[in-house]
């Protein structure tokens, strides 16, 4: 029966051609699981998102609440916010699914970011994988937009504050800012169209683009083969690891189940985005200490650090304190990410193909640049909560803001210099171990009366030491 089934499939589909694909090798290292974690978080997002669409109503029509959550009984709110409360309190398991969806979104963005860092620090973006790097950066940008759209759908006070900030960013664009805002919101803020439009983007447009790019990304991974760490038996022309079937499928399936289980535990034990505490959005109110999800925190921090600079040119006011941190800065950051593989190839003249991962210490400049970028991002992320930090530690908000401003300028170059110096020191230490061996703590007397230090494996067997002082002898050994 199995033979007849195989013959029937081969007559209709290229079934036999998949045999080689099933034996494709995947490297065994924990860092390669970051991409899989992002993929499985996306799968959880899709599963829970489909379920949530059955109960969510993306409408800004004003209604009066009369559901199970008594503190908001009789409060006017949008249909979107009321349906979110209905999911949380009246639909069986609704709050759990909502929180699984939200935690999966946070993990999805974090896994993509860590995966990009792994690819960057190991040089896995080099030829022939530049296009895959571009796809990965584009996936990260789309995931940011998808996360912000989903975060804004409940129309609560916190997400509404974020939309208000987004509208201010649109208005800062010279000349066309007003038209851009009116086109997105459909009217003066907040309008009646923004939630339905965000909903269409969140459940149709952006997921479709994400799935298409993920598919293209995986196809290129299979076609170009995995990078791998250097080691015995590993060359630029092979991949050493587990075959796709059955070993890799089994371990990868286990990772999916573990990720789903951890996300469910987080949803059940760690509260996230309690919209009923914030209340419905009102344009005349702003929640105190409001913070966005972590992946938008760097934009919040950049807005808080730039001084209130404005310039009037030909009757148009340029709000540099919004335009620079919220438009120019993120566009510049993504432009650098897109261009880096091509810039490094041009600056180093390295045009060969690479399938072995670099150790970060072996590329001091690249590693230093990466750590400097992380320091820059960390300062912006911390600055996004400067008001909460100031209140918690009882320090001056103005002083803390100036500390972050100075750190934003000083910390990245310091991090670059320290990281580059550390990489050089680690390489010199390894070179010393290779040429001189490791210290054993034992000495032996040489024929000419001196003492020689015994060392471990290395090119040199020992270092001569003076007979009395224990200092290295200037007399060459016999």
Short mmCIF file of C-alpha atoms in Angstrom, two decimals:
data_model
loop_
_atom_site.label_atom_id
_atom_site.label_comp_id
_atom_site.label_asym_id
_atom_site.label_seq_id
_atom_site.Cartn_x
_atom_site.Cartn_y
_atom_site.Cartn_z
CA UNK A 1 0.00 0.00 0.00
CA UNK A 2 2.83 2.38 0.86
CA UNK A 3 4.57 1.57 -2.42
CA UNK A 4 1.40 2.18 -4.42
CA UNK A 5 0.85 5.48 -2.60
CA UNK A 6 4.43 6.59 -3.33
CA UNK A 7 4.05 5.72 -7.03
CA UNK A 8 0.73 7.57 -7.21
CA UNK A 9 2.24 10.67 -5.61
CA UNK A 10 5.28 10.55 -7.88
CA UNK A 11 3.05 10.47 -10.96
CA UNK A 12 1.25 13.63 -9.81
CA UNK A 13 3.81 15.50 -7.70
CA UNK A 14 7.63 15.69 -7.55
CA UNK A 15 7.55 13.57 -4.40
CA UNK A 16 10.86 11.79 -4.95
CA UNK A 17 12.70 15.07 -5.37
CA UNK A 18 11.93 15.94 -1.75
CA UNK A 19 14.00 13.04 -0.43
CA UNK A 20 17.22 15.01 -0.61
CA UNK A 21 15.52 17.95 1.04
CA UNK A 22 14.51 15.81 4.01
CA UNK A 23 18.18 14.98 4.60
CA UNK A 24 19.28 18.62 4.61
CA UNK A 25 21.62 19.24 7.56
CA UNK A 26 20.98 21.90 10.20
CA UNK A 27 23.80 23.05 12.53
CA UNK A 28 23.46 22.25 16.24
CA UNK A 29 23.96 25.45 18.20
CA UNK A 30 21.57 27.32 20.48
CA UNK A 31 22.04 30.64 18.65
CA UNK A 32 20.43 29.17 15.52
CA UNK A 33 17.21 28.63 17.49
CA UNK A 34 16.50 32.38 17.68
CA UNK A 35 15.15 32.45 14.14
CA UNK A 36 12.99 29.42 14.88
CA UNK A 37 11.68 31.08 18.02
CA UNK A 38 10.61 34.09 15.93
CA UNK A 39 8.88 31.77 13.45
CA UNK A 40 6.99 29.88 16.15
CA UNK A 41 5.98 33.10 17.91
CA UNK A 42 4.52 34.21 14.59
CA UNK A 43 2.62 30.92 14.37
CA UNK A 44 1.16 31.52 17.85
CA UNK A 45 0.23 35.05 16.81
CA UNK A 46 -1.60 33.75 13.77
CA UNK A 47 -3.51 31.10 15.74
CA UNK A 48 -4.59 33.43 18.54
CA UNK A 49 -5.21 36.33 16.17
CA UNK A 50 -7.68 34.34 14.08
CA UNK A 51 -9.57 33.45 17.27
CA UNK A 52 -9.66 37.09 18.45
CA UNK A 53 -11.10 38.32 15.14
CA UNK A 54 -14.25 36.33 15.87
CA UNK A 55 -15.11 38.61 18.81
CA UNK A 56 -13.47 41.98 18.12
CA UNK A 57 -15.49 44.80 16.52
CA UNK A 58 -13.23 47.44 14.88
CA UNK A 59 -15.64 50.36 15.18
CA UNK A 60 -15.32 53.76 16.83
CA UNK A 61 -19.07 54.16 17.20
CA UNK A 62 -19.80 55.47 20.68
CA UNK A 63 -21.73 53.12 22.99
CA UNK A 64 -22.53 52.90 26.70
CA UNK A 65 -20.91 50.02 28.53
CA UNK A 66 -23.06 47.63 30.50
CA UNK A 67 -20.98 44.48 30.72
CA UNK A 68 -19.45 42.43 33.52
CA UNK A 69 -16.74 44.89 34.57
CA UNK A 70 -18.74 47.05 37.01
CA UNK A 71 -16.21 49.92 37.53
CA UNK A 72 -16.86 51.02 33.92
CA UNK A 73 -20.61 50.47 34.02
CA UNK A 74 -22.43 53.34 32.26
CA UNK A 75 -19.20 54.83 30.80
CA UNK A 76 -19.26 55.98 27.18
CA UNK A 77 -16.67 54.26 25.00
CA UNK A 78 -16.04 53.06 21.46
CA UNK A 79 -17.36 49.76 20.18
CA UNK A 80 -13.72 48.62 19.80
CA UNK A 81 -13.00 49.17 23.49
CA UNK A 82 -16.28 47.53 24.57
CA UNK A 83 -15.55 44.43 22.46
CA UNK A 84 -12.09 44.24 24.04
CA UNK A 85 -13.70 44.26 27.49
CA UNK A 86 -16.20 41.65 26.28
CA UNK A 87 -13.34 39.38 25.17
CA UNK A 88 -11.54 39.90 28.50
CA UNK A 89 -14.44 39.34 30.89
CA UNK A 90 -17.34 37.63 29.11
CA UNK A 91 -15.82 35.25 26.54
CA UNK A 92 -14.62 31.99 28.09
CA UNK A 93 -10.82 31.96 27.92
CA UNK A 94 -10.82 35.34 26.18
CA UNK A 95 -8.42 37.10 28.54
CA UNK A 96 -5.98 34.19 28.34
CA UNK A 97 -5.97 34.26 24.52
CA UNK A 98 -5.60 38.06 24.51
CA UNK A 99 -2.58 37.87 26.76
CA UNK A 100 -1.04 34.95 24.84
CA UNK A 101 -1.39 37.08 21.70
CA UNK A 102 0.23 40.09 23.34
CA UNK A 103 3.11 38.13 24.90
CA UNK A 104 3.71 36.35 21.58
CA UNK A 105 4.01 39.75 19.88
CA UNK A 106 6.61 40.90 22.42
CA UNK A 107 8.60 37.67 22.05
CA UNK A 108 8.28 37.80 18.25
CA UNK A 109 9.92 41.23 18.06
CA UNK A 110 12.58 40.27 20.60
CA UNK A 111 13.45 37.05 18.75
CA UNK A 112 13.77 38.87 15.42
CA UNK A 113 16.02 41.49 17.02
CA UNK A 114 18.26 38.89 18.66
CA UNK A 115 18.37 36.86 15.46
CA UNK A 116 19.51 39.94 13.52
CA UNK A 117 22.19 40.58 16.16
CA UNK A 118 23.43 36.99 15.85
CA UNK A 119 23.62 37.33 12.08
CA UNK A 120 25.41 40.67 12.37
CA UNK A 121 28.05 39.72 14.94
CA UNK A 122 28.87 36.42 13.20
CA UNK A 123 29.05 37.92 9.71
CA UNK A 124 26.27 35.67 8.40
CA UNK A 125 25.04 38.55 6.22
CA UNK A 126 28.02 38.37 3.87
CA UNK A 127 27.93 37.09 0.33
CA UNK A 128 25.84 35.25 -0.80
CA UNK A 129 23.30 36.17 1.94
CA UNK A 130 22.96 39.93 1.50
CA UNK A 131 19.41 39.61 0.13
CA UNK A 132 18.40 37.46 3.10
CA UNK A 133 19.72 40.17 5.42
CA UNK A 134 17.63 42.75 3.57
CA UNK A 135 14.58 40.50 3.92
CA UNK A 136 15.25 40.09 7.65
CA UNK A 137 15.53 43.84 8.24
CA UNK A 138 12.32 44.38 6.25
CA UNK A 139 10.60 41.71 8.37
CA UNK A 140 11.69 43.56 11.49
CA UNK A 141 10.29 46.86 10.17
CA UNK A 142 6.98 45.23 9.20
CA UNK A 143 6.79 43.50 12.60
CA UNK A 144 7.20 46.89 14.30
CA UNK A 145 4.33 48.30 12.25
CA UNK A 146 2.21 45.21 12.89
CA UNK A 147 2.84 45.40 16.62
CA UNK A 148 1.96 49.09 16.80
CA UNK A 149 -1.24 48.55 14.78
CA UNK A 150 -2.39 45.72 17.05
CA UNK A 151 -1.42 47.67 20.17
CA UNK A 152 -3.63 50.57 19.03
CA UNK A 153 -6.78 48.57 18.21
CA UNK A 154 -8.42 48.42 21.70
CA UNK A 155 -8.83 52.24 21.69
CA UNK A 156 -7.90 52.49 25.37
CA UNK A 157 -6.34 55.55 26.97
CA UNK A 158 -2.77 54.22 26.67
CA UNK A 159 -2.96 53.21 23.00
CA UNK A 160 -4.89 56.39 22.19
CA UNK A 161 -2.03 58.42 23.67
CA UNK A 162 0.32 56.53 21.37
CA UNK A 163 -1.86 57.34 18.36
CA UNK A 164 -1.86 60.99 19.39
CA UNK A 165 1.94 60.93 19.43
CA UNK A 166 1.92 59.23 16.01
CA UNK A 167 -0.29 62.01 14.67
CA UNK A 168 2.11 64.61 16.02
CA UNK A 169 4.96 62.83 14.22
CA UNK A 170 2.97 62.96 10.96
CA UNK A 171 2.30 66.69 11.45
CA UNK A 172 6.05 67.33 11.87
CA UNK A 173 6.73 66.29 8.26
CA UNK A 174 7.26 69.56 6.34
CA UNK A 175 4.59 70.72 3.86
CA UNK A 176 2.70 67.41 3.58
CA UNK A 177 2.30 66.63 7.29
CA UNK A 178 -1.28 67.92 7.53
CA UNK A 179 -2.38 66.00 4.45
CA UNK A 180 -0.66 62.88 5.74
CA UNK A 181 -2.50 63.09 9.07
CA UNK A 182 -5.86 63.71 7.41
CA UNK A 183 -5.27 60.80 5.04
CA UNK A 184 -4.49 58.37 7.86
CA UNK A 185 -7.17 59.44 10.34
CA UNK A 186 -9.80 60.45 7.77
CA UNK A 187 -10.59 63.67 9.66
CA UNK A 188 -9.34 65.73 12.55
CA UNK A 189 -7.86 63.52 15.27
CA UNK A 190 -9.13 61.08 16.42
CA UNK A 191 -11.77 60.77 13.70
CA UNK A 192 -13.87 57.66 13.10
CA UNK A 193 -11.75 55.74 10.59
CA UNK A 194 -8.40 55.05 12.23
CA UNK A 195 -9.35 51.85 14.12
CA UNK A 196 -11.07 50.18 11.10
CA UNK A 197 -8.06 51.08 8.95
CA UNK A 198 -5.58 49.78 11.50
CA UNK A 199 -7.66 46.62 11.78
CA UNK A 200 -7.47 45.99 8.03
CA UNK A 201 -3.72 46.50 8.13
CA UNK A 202 -3.31 44.33 11.22
CA UNK A 203 -5.30 41.30 10.05
CA UNK A 204 -4.84 41.44 6.25
CA UNK A 205 -2.12 43.59 4.71
CA UNK A 206 0.77 43.30 7.18
CA UNK A 207 0.27 39.57 7.99
CA UNK A 208 0.18 38.81 4.27
CA UNK A 209 3.45 40.68 3.73
CA UNK A 210 5.02 39.01 6.76
CA UNK A 211 4.07 35.52 5.57
CA UNK A 212 5.34 36.26 2.06
CA UNK A 213 8.69 37.54 3.32
CA UNK A 214 9.07 34.71 5.85
CA UNK A 215 8.48 32.22 3.02
CA UNK A 216 11.07 33.94 0.82
CA UNK A 217 13.48 34.06 3.76
CA UNK A 218 13.12 30.33 4.44
CA UNK A 219 13.46 29.45 0.76
CA UNK A 220 16.75 31.35 0.62
CA UNK A 221 17.95 29.65 3.82
CA UNK A 222 17.30 26.24 2.24
CA UNK A 223 18.83 27.25 -1.08
CA UNK A 224 21.97 28.95 0.26
CA UNK A 225 22.38 26.46 3.17
CA UNK A 226 23.04 27.40 6.78
CA UNK A 227 26.10 29.12 8.09
CA UNK A 228 27.92 27.20 10.81
CA UNK A 229 30.62 27.71 13.38
CA UNK A 230 34.12 26.64 12.40
CA UNK A 231 35.27 23.33 13.84
CA UNK A 232 36.62 19.87 13.00
CA UNK A 233 35.17 18.64 9.73
CA UNK A 234 33.40 21.92 8.98
CA UNK A 235 34.40 23.78 5.84
CA UNK A 236 33.01 26.40 3.50
CA UNK A 237 31.63 23.58 1.34
CA UNK A 238 29.62 21.47 3.77
CA UNK A 239 27.20 21.70 6.70
CA UNK A 240 27.62 19.47 9.74
CA UNK A 241 24.51 18.92 11.84
CA UNK A 242 21.21 17.10 12.22
CA UNK A 243 19.19 16.08 9.14
CA UNK A 244 15.85 17.79 8.64
CA UNK A 245 13.96 14.51 9.09
CA UNK A 246 13.57 13.16 11.67
CA UNK A 247 16.06 14.67 14.15
CA UNK A 248 15.67 18.38 13.35
CA UNK A 249 11.89 18.13 12.95
CA UNK A 250 11.63 16.47 16.34
CA UNK A 251 13.76 19.03 18.18
CA UNK A 252 12.16 21.94 16.32
CA UNK A 253 8.68 20.61 17.07
CA UNK A 254 9.67 20.38 20.72
CA UNK A 255 10.81 24.01 20.61
CA UNK A 256 7.43 25.05 19.18
CA UNK A 257 5.55 23.25 21.95
CA UNK A 258 7.86 24.69 24.60
CA UNK A 259 7.44 28.22 23.21
CA UNK A 260 3.66 27.83 23.12
CA UNK A 261 3.69 26.51 26.69
CA UNK A 262 5.90 29.31 28.04
CA UNK A 263 3.74 31.95 26.32
CA UNK A 264 0.63 30.39 27.84
CA UNK A 265 2.23 30.39 31.30
CA UNK A 266 3.17 34.04 30.87
CA UNK A 267 -0.38 34.85 29.81
CA UNK A 268 -1.78 33.11 32.86
CA UNK A 269 0.71 34.41 35.43
CA UNK A 270 1.98 37.80 34.18
CA UNK A 271 -0.62 40.46 33.40
CA UNK A 272 -0.01 42.52 30.28
CA UNK A 273 -1.96 45.43 28.78
CA UNK A 274 -4.87 45.62 31.28
CA UNK A 275 -6.97 48.03 29.21
CA UNK A 276 -9.78 48.13 31.79
CA UNK A 277 -7.39 49.87 34.19
CA UNK A 278 -6.56 52.58 31.63
CA UNK A 279 -10.16 53.15 30.56
CA UNK A 280 -11.44 54.26 27.14
CA UNK A 281 -9.55 56.88 25.17
CA UNK A 282 -10.53 60.52 25.54
CA UNK A 283 -8.63 63.25 23.65
CA UNK A 284 -8.65 65.50 26.72
CA UNK A 285 -6.88 62.95 28.95
CA UNK A 286 -3.39 61.44 29.07
CA UNK A 287 -2.46 58.57 31.38
CA UNK A 288 0.32 59.37 33.83
CA UNK A 289 3.55 57.43 33.35
CA UNK A 290 2.34 55.97 30.06
CA UNK A 291 4.89 53.71 28.41
CA UNK A 292 4.59 51.92 25.04
CA UNK A 293 5.62 48.33 24.40
CA UNK A 294 9.38 47.86 24.53
CA UNK A 295 9.94 47.80 20.77
CA UNK A 296 8.65 51.40 20.42
CA UNK A 297 10.46 52.59 23.55
CA UNK A 298 13.49 53.91 21.66
CA UNK A 299 11.25 56.34 19.72
CA UNK A 300 9.69 57.53 22.97
CA UNK A 301 13.14 58.11 24.40
CA UNK A 302 14.38 60.00 21.37
CA UNK A 303 11.36 62.32 21.55
CA UNK A 304 12.11 63.08 25.19
CA UNK A 305 15.79 63.86 24.67
CA UNK A 306 15.76 66.34 21.78
CA UNK A 307 15.42 69.97 23.00
CA UNK A 308 12.45 72.06 21.78
CA UNK A 309 14.01 73.31 18.54
CA UNK A 310 11.82 74.96 15.91
CA UNK A 311 12.58 76.88 12.71
CA UNK A 312 10.22 78.85 10.47
CA UNK A 313 11.04 78.71 6.76
CA UNK A 314 8.81 80.34 4.11
CA UNK A 315 5.87 80.31 6.48
CA UNK A 316 6.34 76.64 7.42
CA UNK A 317 7.39 75.66 10.96
CA UNK A 318 9.93 72.86 11.15
CA UNK A 319 9.58 71.09 14.52
CA UNK A 320 13.07 69.64 14.82
CA UNK A 321 12.27 68.26 18.27
CA UNK A 322 9.80 65.86 16.61
CA UNK A 323 11.08 65.53 13.05
CA UNK A 324 14.64 64.57 13.98
CA UNK A 325 13.98 61.91 16.66
CA UNK A 326 10.79 60.38 15.23
CA UNK A 327 11.30 60.57 11.45
CA UNK A 328 14.96 61.17 10.57
CA UNK A 329 16.44 58.94 13.29
CA UNK A 330 14.47 55.71 12.59
CA UNK A 331 14.84 56.15 8.83
CA UNK A 332 18.58 56.62 9.28
CA UNK A 333 18.85 53.56 11.54
CA UNK A 334 17.11 51.31 9.03
CA UNK A 335 19.11 52.82 6.16
CA UNK A 336 22.33 51.88 8.00
CA UNK A 337 21.04 48.35 8.60
CA UNK A 338 20.11 47.90 4.95
CA UNK A 339 23.41 49.27 3.66
CA UNK A 340 25.86 47.68 6.09
CA UNK A 341 26.58 44.37 4.27
CA UNK A 342 27.34 46.22 1.04
CA UNK A 343 29.34 48.93 2.82
CA UNK A 344 31.49 46.38 4.67
CA UNK A 345 32.17 44.45 1.47
CA UNK A 346 33.21 47.67 -0.29
CA UNK A 347 35.39 48.95 2.58
CA UNK A 348 37.15 45.62 3.23
CA UNK A 349 37.36 44.45 -0.38
CA UNK A 350 36.11 41.03 0.72
CA UNK A 351 34.05 39.75 -2.22
CA UNK A 352 34.31 36.01 -1.54
CA UNK A 353 31.56 33.68 -0.39
CA UNK A 354 31.41 32.84 3.31
CA UNK A 355 29.58 29.94 4.93
CA UNK A 356 31.48 29.80 8.23
CA UNK A 357 30.54 32.15 11.06
CA UNK A 358 33.02 34.72 12.31
CA UNK A 359 33.83 34.86 15.98
CA UNK A 360 33.04 38.42 17.13
CA UNK A 361 36.56 38.84 18.54
CA UNK A 362 38.02 38.14 15.10
CA UNK A 363 36.23 41.21 13.66
CA UNK A 364 36.99 43.95 16.22
CA UNK A 365 35.67 46.87 14.16
CA UNK A 366 32.37 45.20 13.26
CA UNK A 367 31.87 44.01 16.85
CA UNK A 368 32.69 47.47 18.19
CA UNK A 369 30.19 49.08 15.83
CA UNK A 370 27.52 46.60 16.90
CA UNK A 371 28.09 47.20 20.61
CA UNK A 372 28.10 50.97 20.01
CA UNK A 373 24.74 50.65 18.24
CA UNK A 374 23.39 48.61 21.15
CA UNK A 375 24.60 51.27 23.61
CA UNK A 376 22.89 53.98 21.53
CA UNK A 377 19.65 51.98 21.49
CA UNK A 378 19.85 51.19 25.23
CA UNK A 379 20.18 54.88 26.14
CA UNK A 380 17.13 55.76 24.02
CA UNK A 381 15.14 52.88 25.52
CA UNK A 382 16.01 53.94 29.09
CA UNK A 383 15.23 57.58 28.29
CA UNK A 384 11.73 56.54 27.25
CA UNK A 385 11.01 55.95 30.94
CA UNK A 386 12.87 58.96 32.37
CA UNK A 387 9.79 60.19 34.25
CA UNK A 388 9.22 56.81 35.90
CA UNK A 389 12.93 56.47 36.74
CA UNK A 390 13.03 59.99 38.21
CA UNK A 391 9.99 59.34 40.38
CA UNK A 392 11.19 55.90 41.50
CA UNK A 393 14.69 57.00 42.53
CA UNK A 394 13.70 60.51 43.66
CA UNK A 395 16.03 62.36 41.28
CA UNK A 396 15.49 65.49 39.22
CA UNK A 397 13.80 64.82 35.89
CA UNK A 398 15.73 67.63 34.18
CA UNK A 399 19.05 66.37 35.54
CA UNK A 400 18.25 62.82 34.44
CA UNK A 401 17.31 64.03 30.96
CA UNK A 402 20.67 65.80 30.62
CA UNK A 403 22.45 62.67 31.83
CA UNK A 404 20.76 60.69 29.06
CA UNK A 405 21.61 63.38 26.48
CA UNK A 406 25.29 63.27 27.40
CA UNK A 407 25.26 59.46 27.51
CA UNK A 408 23.70 59.32 24.04
CA UNK A 409 26.70 61.20 22.64
CA UNK A 410 29.50 59.80 24.82
CA UNK A 411 28.54 56.18 25.51
CA UNK A 412 28.52 54.77 21.91
CA UNK A 413 32.10 55.82 21.01
CA UNK A 414 33.34 54.69 24.43
CA UNK A 415 31.61 51.33 23.93
CA UNK A 416 33.21 51.04 20.48
CA UNK A 417 36.72 51.71 21.76
CA UNK A 418 36.38 49.39 24.75
CA UNK A 419 34.90 46.57 22.67
CA UNK A 420 37.54 46.87 19.96
CA UNK A 421 40.28 46.91 22.58
CA UNK A 422 38.78 43.87 24.30
CA UNK A 423 38.63 41.97 21.00
CA UNK A 424 42.30 42.75 20.31
CA UNK A 425 43.25 41.69 23.84
CA UNK A 426 41.39 38.39 23.51
CA UNK A 427 43.10 37.66 20.19
CA UNK A 428 46.53 38.50 21.60
CA UNK A 429 45.87 36.24 24.57
CA UNK A 430 44.93 33.39 22.26
CA UNK A 431 48.03 34.01 20.13
CA UNK A 432 50.17 33.90 23.27
CA UNK A 433 48.61 30.58 24.29
CA UNK A 434 49.14 29.12 20.84
CA UNK A 435 52.78 30.16 20.60
CA UNK A 436 53.87 29.75 24.23
CA UNK A 437 51.41 27.24 25.63
CA UNK A 438 49.65 27.49 28.98
CA UNK A 439 51.36 28.01 32.32
CA UNK A 440 51.84 24.76 34.25
CA UNK A 441 53.48 26.13 37.41
CA UNK A 442 56.45 23.77 36.98
CA UNK A 443 60.10 24.59 36.16
CA UNK A 444 63.09 22.44 35.33
CA UNK A 445 66.81 23.14 35.39
CA UNK A 446 68.53 23.41 32.08
CA UNK A 447 71.99 22.09 31.19
CA UNK A 448 73.61 25.52 31.53
CA UNK A 449 72.29 26.00 35.08
CA UNK A 450 69.21 28.12 34.32
CA UNK A 451 65.59 27.20 34.84
CA UNK A 452 62.99 26.62 32.16
CA UNK A 453 59.28 26.94 32.70
CA UNK A 454 57.26 23.97 31.52
CA UNK A 455 54.18 24.97 29.56
CA UNK A 456 51.27 23.13 28.04
CA UNK A 457 50.65 22.57 24.36
CA UNK A 458 51.99 25.35 22.16
CA UNK A 459 54.56 26.09 19.55
CA UNK A 460 57.18 26.93 22.19
CA UNK A 461 58.09 24.36 24.83
CA UNK A 462 59.19 26.74 27.54
CA UNK A 463 60.50 30.14 28.60
CA UNK A 464 63.97 30.43 30.15
CA UNK A 465 64.04 31.90 33.66
CA UNK A 466 67.09 33.33 35.43
CA UNK A 467 68.70 31.06 38.07
CA UNK A 468 68.19 33.43 41.01
CA UNK A 469 65.60 36.12 40.35
CA UNK A 470 63.07 34.10 38.38
CA UNK A 471 63.04 36.70 35.58
CA UNK A 472 63.21 35.65 31.92
CA UNK A 473 66.81 35.00 30.86
CA UNK A 474 68.34 36.89 27.97
CA UNK A 475 70.53 33.88 27.13
CA UNK A 476 69.05 31.84 24.29
CA UNK A 477 68.38 28.21 25.07
CA UNK A 478 70.40 25.40 23.58
#
